[in-house]
């Protein structure tokens, strides 16, 4: 069983930055970040392979967000720059035993979410 705990969310002005963290309690493979805004479906944001050598991003965040992982700490990060009001959402960390996918139904474990609010 894997437990995921996110942290780092908050309120920031447009153009600002935040770094989200996701600490995992057990061994994980592909790790991903998803987000869900009020009234919208959950969407893929970014993912990283077990080795950290491969990263994947949604077009909407490419060039602004960076996903990384610290194997020693079993922690995944999402560094977010140039934040926009449309980035406002509840951000979830997820883990799966398979390879990368944008499909949230394929992820085995989920965190409780951390709120990111970007004011205009």
Short mmCIF file of N, CA, C and O in Angstrom, two decimals:
data_model
loop_
_atom_site.label_atom_id
_atom_site.label_comp_id
_atom_site.label_asym_id
_atom_site.label_seq_id
_atom_site.Cartn_x
_atom_site.Cartn_y
_atom_site.Cartn_z
N UNK A 1 0.84 -1.18 0.00
CA UNK A 1 0.00 0.00 0.00
C UNK A 1 0.88 1.24 0.00
O UNK A 1 1.87 1.32 0.72
N UNK A 2 0.50 2.22 -0.81
CA UNK A 2 1.26 3.46 -0.92
C UNK A 2 0.38 4.62 -0.44
O UNK A 2 -0.79 4.71 -0.81
N UNK A 3 0.94 5.46 0.38
CA UNK A 3 0.25 6.67 0.81
C UNK A 3 0.97 7.88 0.24
O UNK A 3 2.22 7.94 0.25
N UNK A 4 0.20 8.83 -0.24
CA UNK A 4 0.74 10.04 -0.85
C UNK A 4 0.22 11.25 -0.08
O UNK A 4 -0.98 11.36 0.16
N UNK A 5 1.12 12.15 0.26
CA UNK A 5 0.73 13.34 1.01
C UNK A 5 1.27 14.57 0.29
O UNK A 5 2.49 14.73 0.16
N UNK A 6 0.35 15.41 -0.18
CA UNK A 6 0.75 16.63 -0.89
C UNK A 6 0.88 17.79 0.08
O UNK A 6 0.23 17.83 1.13
N UNK A 7 1.68 18.75 -0.31
CA UNK A 7 1.81 19.99 0.45
C UNK A 7 2.31 21.08 -0.51
O UNK A 7 2.75 20.78 -1.62
N UNK A 8 2.23 22.32 -0.03
CA UNK A 8 2.79 23.42 -0.81
C UNK A 8 1.79 24.30 -1.52
O UNK A 8 2.17 25.31 -2.13
N UNK A 9 0.52 23.95 -1.46
CA UNK A 9 -0.47 24.80 -2.11
C UNK A 9 -0.66 26.11 -1.36
O UNK A 9 -0.12 26.31 -0.28
N UNK A 10 -1.41 27.02 -1.98
CA UNK A 10 -1.66 28.29 -1.33
C UNK A 10 -2.24 29.30 -2.29
O UNK A 10 -2.67 28.96 -3.39
N UNK A 11 -2.26 30.54 -1.82
CA UNK A 11 -2.78 31.65 -2.62
C UNK A 11 -1.61 32.46 -3.15
O UNK A 11 -0.71 32.83 -2.39
N UNK A 12 -1.63 32.73 -4.45
CA UNK A 12 -0.55 33.48 -5.06
C UNK A 12 -1.13 34.40 -6.13
O UNK A 12 -2.19 34.08 -6.72
N UNK A 13 -0.47 35.50 -6.39
CA UNK A 13 -0.92 36.40 -7.44
C UNK A 13 -0.51 35.87 -8.81
O UNK A 13 0.47 35.12 -8.93
N UNK A 14 -1.23 36.27 -9.81
CA UNK A 14 -0.89 35.90 -11.18
C UNK A 14 0.55 36.30 -11.48
O UNK A 14 0.98 37.40 -11.11
N UNK A 15 1.26 35.39 -12.13
CA UNK A 15 2.66 35.63 -12.42
C UNK A 15 3.60 35.08 -11.36
O UNK A 15 4.82 35.03 -11.57
N UNK A 16 3.05 34.67 -10.25
CA UNK A 16 3.85 34.15 -9.15
C UNK A 16 4.21 32.68 -9.32
O UNK A 16 3.91 32.05 -10.34
N UNK A 17 4.85 32.15 -8.29
CA UNK A 17 5.34 30.77 -8.32
C UNK A 17 4.94 30.03 -7.05
O UNK A 17 4.77 30.64 -5.98
N UNK A 18 4.82 28.73 -7.19
CA UNK A 18 4.59 27.83 -6.06
C UNK A 18 5.29 26.52 -6.35
O UNK A 18 5.47 26.15 -7.52
N UNK A 19 5.67 25.80 -5.29
CA UNK A 19 6.20 24.46 -5.46
C UNK A 19 5.38 23.50 -4.63
O UNK A 19 5.28 23.64 -3.40
N UNK A 20 4.82 22.52 -5.30
CA UNK A 20 4.07 21.47 -4.62
C UNK A 20 4.99 20.28 -4.36
O UNK A 20 5.88 19.99 -5.17
N UNK A 21 4.75 19.61 -3.25
CA UNK A 21 5.50 18.42 -2.91
C UNK A 21 4.54 17.26 -2.69
O UNK A 21 3.41 17.47 -2.23
N UNK A 22 5.01 16.06 -2.98
CA UNK A 22 4.22 14.85 -2.76
C UNK A 22 5.15 13.80 -2.17
O UNK A 22 6.03 13.30 -2.87
N UNK A 23 4.95 13.50 -0.91
CA UNK A 23 5.76 12.50 -0.22
C UNK A 23 5.06 11.16 -0.28
O UNK A 23 3.88 11.05 0.09
N UNK A 24 5.78 10.14 -0.74
CA UNK A 24 5.21 8.80 -0.88
C UNK A 24 5.75 7.90 0.22
O UNK A 24 6.93 7.96 0.57
N UNK A 25 4.88 7.03 0.72
CA UNK A 25 5.27 6.16 1.83
C UNK A 25 5.84 4.84 1.36
O UNK A 25 6.48 4.13 2.12
N UNK A 26 5.58 4.49 0.12
CA UNK A 26 6.05 3.21 -0.37
C UNK A 26 6.68 3.35 -1.74
O UNK A 26 6.80 4.45 -2.27
N UNK A 27 7.06 2.21 -2.29
CA UNK A 27 7.72 2.26 -3.59
C UNK A 27 6.70 2.61 -4.67
O UNK A 27 5.60 2.08 -4.68
N UNK A 28 7.10 3.52 -5.53
CA UNK A 28 6.22 3.94 -6.61
C UNK A 28 6.98 3.90 -7.93
O UNK A 28 8.21 3.83 -7.95
N UNK A 29 6.27 3.96 -9.00
CA UNK A 29 6.88 3.98 -10.31
C UNK A 29 6.57 5.31 -10.97
O UNK A 29 7.15 6.31 -10.62
N UNK A 30 5.64 5.33 -11.88
CA UNK A 30 5.28 6.60 -12.49
C UNK A 30 4.50 7.44 -11.49
O UNK A 30 3.59 6.95 -10.80
N UNK A 31 4.86 8.71 -11.39
CA UNK A 31 4.16 9.64 -10.52
C UNK A 31 3.58 10.75 -11.38
O UNK A 31 4.21 11.19 -12.34
N UNK A 32 2.41 11.19 -11.01
CA UNK A 32 1.76 12.23 -11.79
C UNK A 32 1.09 13.28 -10.93
O UNK A 32 0.83 13.05 -9.74
N UNK A 33 0.88 14.42 -11.54
CA UNK A 33 0.07 15.48 -10.92
C UNK A 33 -1.16 15.71 -11.80
O UNK A 33 -1.05 15.79 -13.03
N UNK A 34 -2.29 15.81 -11.15
CA UNK A 34 -3.55 16.12 -11.80
C UNK A 34 -4.16 17.31 -11.07
O UNK A 34 -3.77 17.64 -9.96
N UNK A 35 -5.13 17.95 -11.70
CA UNK A 35 -5.82 19.04 -11.02
C UNK A 35 -7.29 19.04 -11.41
O UNK A 35 -7.68 18.56 -12.47
N UNK A 36 -8.08 19.60 -10.51
CA UNK A 36 -9.52 19.69 -10.76
C UNK A 36 -10.01 21.04 -10.28
O UNK A 36 -9.92 21.36 -9.09
N UNK A 37 -10.54 21.81 -11.21
CA UNK A 37 -11.14 23.10 -10.90
C UNK A 37 -12.63 22.91 -10.64
O UNK A 37 -13.22 21.94 -11.11
N UNK A 38 -13.24 23.81 -9.90
CA UNK A 38 -14.67 23.69 -9.61
C UNK A 38 -15.50 23.59 -10.88
O UNK A 38 -15.33 24.38 -11.81
N UNK A 39 -16.36 22.59 -10.93
CA UNK A 39 -17.24 22.42 -12.07
C UNK A 39 -16.58 21.79 -13.29
O UNK A 39 -17.22 21.68 -14.34
N UNK A 40 -15.32 21.40 -13.15
CA UNK A 40 -14.61 20.80 -14.29
C UNK A 40 -14.13 19.41 -13.94
O UNK A 40 -14.03 19.04 -12.77
N UNK A 41 -13.80 18.65 -14.97
CA UNK A 41 -13.26 17.32 -14.76
C UNK A 41 -11.79 17.40 -14.36
O UNK A 41 -11.09 18.36 -14.67
N UNK A 42 -11.36 16.36 -13.69
CA UNK A 42 -9.95 16.29 -13.33
C UNK A 42 -9.11 16.14 -14.60
O UNK A 42 -9.47 15.38 -15.51
N UNK A 43 -7.99 16.85 -14.64
CA UNK A 43 -7.15 16.82 -15.84
C UNK A 43 -5.70 16.55 -15.50
O UNK A 43 -5.22 16.90 -14.43
N UNK A 44 -5.03 15.95 -16.43
CA UNK A 44 -3.62 15.66 -16.31
C UNK A 44 -2.80 16.94 -16.35
O UNK A 44 -3.08 17.83 -17.15
N UNK A 45 -1.78 17.00 -15.52
CA UNK A 45 -0.87 18.15 -15.51
C UNK A 45 0.54 17.74 -15.93
O UNK A 45 1.10 18.30 -16.85
N UNK A 46 1.09 16.75 -15.23
CA UNK A 46 2.46 16.33 -15.51
C UNK A 46 2.69 14.94 -14.93
O UNK A 46 1.99 14.52 -14.02
N UNK A 47 3.72 14.25 -15.45
CA UNK A 47 4.08 12.94 -14.94
C UNK A 47 5.58 12.75 -15.08
O UNK A 47 6.22 13.40 -15.91
N UNK A 48 6.11 11.85 -14.27
CA UNK A 48 7.54 11.57 -14.30
C UNK A 48 7.75 10.08 -14.11
O UNK A 48 7.06 9.42 -13.34
N UNK A 49 8.71 9.54 -14.83
CA UNK A 49 8.99 8.12 -14.75
C UNK A 49 9.70 7.78 -13.45
O UNK A 49 10.18 8.66 -12.73
N UNK A 50 9.81 6.48 -13.18
CA UNK A 50 10.44 6.02 -11.94
C UNK A 50 11.87 6.54 -11.82
O UNK A 50 12.30 6.96 -10.76
N UNK A 51 12.59 6.52 -12.91
CA UNK A 51 13.99 6.97 -12.88
C UNK A 51 14.12 8.48 -12.84
O UNK A 51 15.18 9.01 -12.53
N UNK A 52 13.03 9.16 -13.20
CA UNK A 52 13.10 10.61 -13.31
C UNK A 52 13.63 11.07 -14.65
O UNK A 52 13.72 12.27 -14.91
N UNK A 53 13.97 10.13 -15.49
CA UNK A 53 14.57 10.48 -16.77
C UNK A 53 13.59 10.93 -17.82
O UNK A 53 13.98 11.55 -18.82
N UNK A 54 12.32 10.62 -17.60
CA UNK A 54 11.29 11.01 -18.57
C UNK A 54 10.20 11.81 -17.88
O UNK A 54 9.70 11.41 -16.83
N UNK A 55 9.88 12.94 -18.48
CA UNK A 55 8.82 13.79 -17.95
C UNK A 55 7.82 14.12 -19.05
O UNK A 55 8.18 14.12 -20.24
N UNK A 56 6.60 14.38 -18.64
CA UNK A 56 5.52 14.62 -19.58
C UNK A 56 4.65 15.74 -19.03
O UNK A 56 4.43 15.82 -17.82
N UNK A 57 4.16 16.59 -19.93
CA UNK A 57 3.39 17.75 -19.50
C UNK A 57 2.17 17.95 -20.38
O UNK A 57 2.18 17.68 -21.57
N UNK A 58 1.13 18.49 -19.76
CA UNK A 58 -0.01 18.96 -20.53
C UNK A 58 0.42 20.21 -21.28
O UNK A 58 1.26 20.98 -20.80
N UNK A 59 -0.14 20.42 -22.44
CA UNK A 59 0.23 21.59 -23.25
C UNK A 59 -0.01 22.89 -22.48
O UNK A 59 0.73 23.86 -22.65
N UNK A 60 -1.02 22.92 -21.65
CA UNK A 60 -1.38 24.14 -20.95
C UNK A 60 -0.35 24.58 -19.91
O UNK A 60 -0.35 25.74 -19.49
N UNK A 61 0.53 23.66 -19.51
CA UNK A 61 1.53 24.02 -18.48
C UNK A 61 2.95 23.91 -18.99
O UNK A 61 3.90 24.27 -18.28
N UNK A 62 3.12 23.41 -20.20
CA UNK A 62 4.47 23.21 -20.74
C UNK A 62 5.21 24.54 -20.78
O UNK A 62 4.69 25.56 -21.23
N UNK A 63 6.44 24.51 -20.30
CA UNK A 63 7.25 25.71 -20.26
C UNK A 63 7.08 26.53 -19.00
O UNK A 63 7.88 27.43 -18.72
N UNK A 64 6.05 26.23 -18.21
CA UNK A 64 5.82 26.97 -16.96
C UNK A 64 5.98 26.08 -15.74
O UNK A 64 6.41 26.56 -14.68
N UNK A 65 5.64 24.81 -15.87
CA UNK A 65 5.72 23.86 -14.76
C UNK A 65 6.85 22.88 -15.00
O UNK A 65 7.13 22.50 -16.15
N UNK A 66 7.46 22.43 -13.91
CA UNK A 66 8.50 21.42 -13.98
C UNK A 66 8.25 20.36 -12.92
O UNK A 66 8.12 20.70 -11.74
N UNK A 67 8.21 19.11 -13.35
CA UNK A 67 8.06 18.00 -12.41
C UNK A 67 9.42 17.36 -12.19
O UNK A 67 10.22 17.24 -13.12
N UNK A 68 9.69 16.99 -10.95
CA UNK A 68 10.96 16.35 -10.62
C UNK A 68 10.75 15.41 -9.45
O UNK A 68 9.71 15.46 -8.79
N UNK A 69 11.72 14.54 -9.21
CA UNK A 69 11.60 13.63 -8.07
C UNK A 69 12.94 13.46 -7.40
O UNK A 69 13.99 13.47 -8.06
N UNK A 70 12.87 13.29 -6.08
CA UNK A 70 14.04 13.03 -5.26
C UNK A 70 13.88 11.60 -4.75
O UNK A 70 13.09 11.34 -3.84
N UNK A 71 14.63 10.67 -5.34
CA UNK A 71 14.47 9.27 -5.00
C UNK A 71 14.83 9.00 -3.54
O UNK A 71 14.20 8.17 -2.88
N UNK A 72 15.82 9.67 -3.04
CA UNK A 72 16.25 9.45 -1.66
C UNK A 72 15.16 9.82 -0.66
O UNK A 72 15.02 9.19 0.38
N UNK A 73 14.39 10.85 -1.00
CA UNK A 73 13.31 11.30 -0.13
C UNK A 73 11.97 10.70 -0.54
O UNK A 73 10.96 10.94 0.13
N UNK A 74 11.95 9.97 -1.64
CA UNK A 74 10.71 9.40 -2.18
C UNK A 74 9.65 10.50 -2.32
O UNK A 74 8.49 10.32 -1.93
N UNK A 75 10.07 11.59 -2.89
CA UNK A 75 9.21 12.77 -3.00
C UNK A 75 9.23 13.29 -4.44
O UNK A 75 10.28 13.29 -5.09
N UNK A 76 8.07 13.72 -4.89
CA UNK A 76 7.93 14.31 -6.21
C UNK A 76 7.53 15.77 -6.03
O UNK A 76 6.75 16.10 -5.12
N UNK A 77 8.05 16.62 -6.90
CA UNK A 77 7.78 18.05 -6.82
C UNK A 77 7.13 18.54 -8.10
O UNK A 77 7.35 18.00 -9.18
N UNK A 78 6.36 19.60 -7.96
CA UNK A 78 5.84 20.30 -9.12
C UNK A 78 6.14 21.78 -8.92
O UNK A 78 5.50 22.44 -8.10
N UNK A 79 7.13 22.26 -9.63
CA UNK A 79 7.49 23.67 -9.56
C UNK A 79 6.65 24.42 -10.59
O UNK A 79 6.69 24.08 -11.78
N UNK A 80 5.93 25.42 -10.12
CA UNK A 80 5.01 26.14 -11.00
C UNK A 80 5.42 27.61 -11.06
O UNK A 80 5.53 28.27 -10.03
N UNK A 81 5.66 28.09 -12.26
CA UNK A 81 6.02 29.49 -12.48
C UNK A 81 4.96 30.14 -13.38
O UNK A 81 4.18 29.45 -14.03
N UNK A 82 4.99 31.46 -13.42
CA UNK A 82 4.09 32.22 -14.29
C UNK A 82 2.65 31.76 -14.15
O UNK A 82 1.95 31.52 -15.14
N UNK A 83 2.24 31.62 -12.91
CA UNK A 83 0.89 31.10 -12.65
C UNK A 83 -0.19 32.03 -13.17
O UNK A 83 -0.03 33.27 -13.14
N UNK A 84 -1.27 31.43 -13.63
CA UNK A 84 -2.40 32.15 -14.19
C UNK A 84 -3.66 31.84 -13.38
O UNK A 84 -3.74 30.78 -12.77
N UNK A 85 -4.64 32.71 -13.40
CA UNK A 85 -5.89 32.41 -12.69
C UNK A 85 -6.50 31.08 -13.12
O UNK A 85 -7.09 30.38 -12.28
N UNK A 86 -6.32 30.70 -14.37
CA UNK A 86 -6.87 29.43 -14.83
C UNK A 86 -6.12 28.21 -14.29
O UNK A 86 -6.56 27.08 -14.50
N UNK A 87 -5.03 28.43 -13.60
CA UNK A 87 -4.33 27.32 -12.92
C UNK A 87 -4.97 27.01 -11.56
O UNK A 87 -4.59 26.03 -10.90
N UNK A 88 -5.90 27.84 -11.15
CA UNK A 88 -6.57 27.62 -9.87
C UNK A 88 -7.31 26.29 -9.88
O UNK A 88 -8.12 26.02 -10.76
N UNK A 89 -6.99 25.43 -8.91
CA UNK A 89 -7.59 24.10 -8.85
C UNK A 89 -7.10 23.38 -7.60
O UNK A 89 -6.16 23.84 -6.92
N UNK A 90 -7.71 22.25 -7.34
CA UNK A 90 -7.20 21.31 -6.33
C UNK A 90 -6.23 20.38 -7.05
O UNK A 90 -6.61 19.74 -8.03
N UNK A 91 -4.99 20.37 -6.59
CA UNK A 91 -3.95 19.59 -7.25
C UNK A 91 -3.74 18.27 -6.50
O UNK A 91 -3.54 18.27 -5.28
N UNK A 92 -3.76 17.19 -7.26
CA UNK A 92 -3.59 15.86 -6.70
C UNK A 92 -2.31 15.21 -7.20
O UNK A 92 -1.96 15.32 -8.37
N UNK A 93 -1.68 14.51 -6.30
CA UNK A 93 -0.54 13.66 -6.64
C UNK A 93 -1.07 12.24 -6.82
O UNK A 93 -1.97 11.81 -6.09
N UNK A 94 -0.52 11.52 -7.79
CA UNK A 94 -0.98 10.15 -8.04
C UNK A 94 0.21 9.28 -8.40
O UNK A 94 1.23 9.77 -8.89
N UNK A 95 0.06 7.97 -8.20
CA UNK A 95 1.13 7.03 -8.49
C UNK A 95 0.55 5.79 -9.15
O UNK A 95 -0.58 5.37 -8.85
N UNK A 96 1.33 5.21 -10.05
CA UNK A 96 0.92 3.97 -10.68
C UNK A 96 2.12 3.10 -10.93
O UNK A 96 3.26 3.59 -10.99
N UNK A 97 1.87 1.81 -11.07
CA UNK A 97 2.95 0.85 -11.28
C UNK A 97 3.34 0.71 -12.73
O UNK A 97 4.35 0.12 -13.04
N UNK A 98 2.55 1.23 -13.62
CA UNK A 98 2.88 1.12 -15.03
C UNK A 98 3.62 2.34 -15.53
O UNK A 98 4.08 3.18 -14.77
N UNK A 99 3.70 2.42 -16.83
CA UNK A 99 4.38 3.56 -17.45
C UNK A 99 3.45 4.75 -17.55
O UNK A 99 2.27 4.69 -17.17
N UNK A 100 3.99 5.82 -18.07
CA UNK A 100 3.27 7.08 -18.15
C UNK A 100 1.94 6.96 -18.88
O UNK A 100 1.82 6.28 -19.89
N UNK A 101 0.93 7.67 -18.36
CA UNK A 101 -0.34 7.83 -19.04
C UNK A 101 -1.00 9.11 -18.52
O UNK A 101 -0.78 9.51 -17.37
N UNK A 102 -1.82 9.71 -19.35
CA UNK A 102 -2.55 10.90 -18.92
C UNK A 102 -3.91 10.51 -18.34
O UNK A 102 -4.64 11.38 -17.84
N UNK A 103 -4.26 9.25 -18.42
CA UNK A 103 -5.58 8.77 -17.99
C UNK A 103 -5.58 8.57 -16.48
O UNK A 103 -4.90 7.67 -15.96
N UNK A 104 -6.39 9.36 -15.76
CA UNK A 104 -6.35 9.29 -14.30
C UNK A 104 -6.85 7.96 -13.77
O UNK A 104 -6.45 7.52 -12.68
N UNK A 105 -7.71 7.28 -14.54
CA UNK A 105 -8.23 5.99 -14.08
C UNK A 105 -7.18 4.91 -13.99
O UNK A 105 -7.41 3.86 -13.39
N UNK A 106 -6.01 5.15 -14.57
CA UNK A 106 -4.94 4.15 -14.57
C UNK A 106 -4.01 4.29 -13.38
O UNK A 106 -3.12 3.47 -13.21
N UNK A 107 -4.20 5.32 -12.58
CA UNK A 107 -3.33 5.53 -11.42
C UNK A 107 -3.89 4.78 -10.22
O UNK A 107 -5.08 4.81 -9.95
N UNK A 108 -3.00 4.12 -9.48
CA UNK A 108 -3.40 3.23 -8.41
C UNK A 108 -3.62 3.95 -7.07
O UNK A 108 -4.40 3.50 -6.25
N UNK A 109 -2.86 5.01 -6.85
CA UNK A 109 -2.91 5.68 -5.55
C UNK A 109 -3.03 7.19 -5.74
O UNK A 109 -2.46 7.75 -6.69
N UNK A 110 -3.72 7.81 -4.78
CA UNK A 110 -3.97 9.24 -4.86
C UNK A 110 -3.77 9.91 -3.51
O UNK A 110 -4.06 9.31 -2.47
N UNK A 111 -3.29 11.15 -3.55
CA UNK A 111 -3.22 11.95 -2.34
C UNK A 111 -4.55 12.63 -2.09
O UNK A 111 -5.51 12.48 -2.87
N UNK A 112 -4.59 13.42 -1.03
CA UNK A 112 -5.83 14.08 -0.65
C UNK A 112 -6.04 15.41 -1.38
O UNK A 112 -7.14 15.96 -1.35
N UNK A 113 -5.01 15.91 -2.01
CA UNK A 113 -5.10 17.15 -2.77
C UNK A 113 -4.62 18.35 -1.99
O UNK A 113 -4.70 18.39 -0.76
N UNK A 114 -4.11 19.33 -2.71
CA UNK A 114 -3.69 20.59 -2.11
C UNK A 114 -4.20 21.72 -3.01
O UNK A 114 -4.08 21.65 -4.23
N UNK A 115 -4.79 22.74 -2.39
CA UNK A 115 -5.44 23.80 -3.14
C UNK A 115 -4.43 24.84 -3.61
O UNK A 115 -3.61 25.33 -2.84
N UNK A 116 -4.53 25.18 -4.89
CA UNK A 116 -3.76 26.28 -5.47
C UNK A 116 -4.76 27.32 -5.98
O UNK A 116 -5.64 26.99 -6.78
N UNK A 117 -4.62 28.54 -5.50
CA UNK A 117 -5.49 29.62 -5.92
C UNK A 117 -4.64 30.76 -6.46
O UNK A 117 -3.74 31.25 -5.76
N UNK A 118 -4.91 31.16 -7.69
CA UNK A 118 -4.15 32.23 -8.33
C UNK A 118 -5.09 33.42 -8.54
O UNK A 118 -6.09 33.30 -9.26
N UNK A 119 -4.75 34.52 -7.92
CA UNK A 119 -5.60 35.71 -8.03
C UNK A 119 -5.13 36.59 -9.19
O UNK A 119 -3.94 36.65 -9.49
N UNK A 120 -6.07 37.27 -9.80
CA UNK A 120 -5.73 38.12 -10.96
C UNK A 120 -5.39 39.52 -10.53
O UNK A 120 -5.56 39.91 -9.39
#
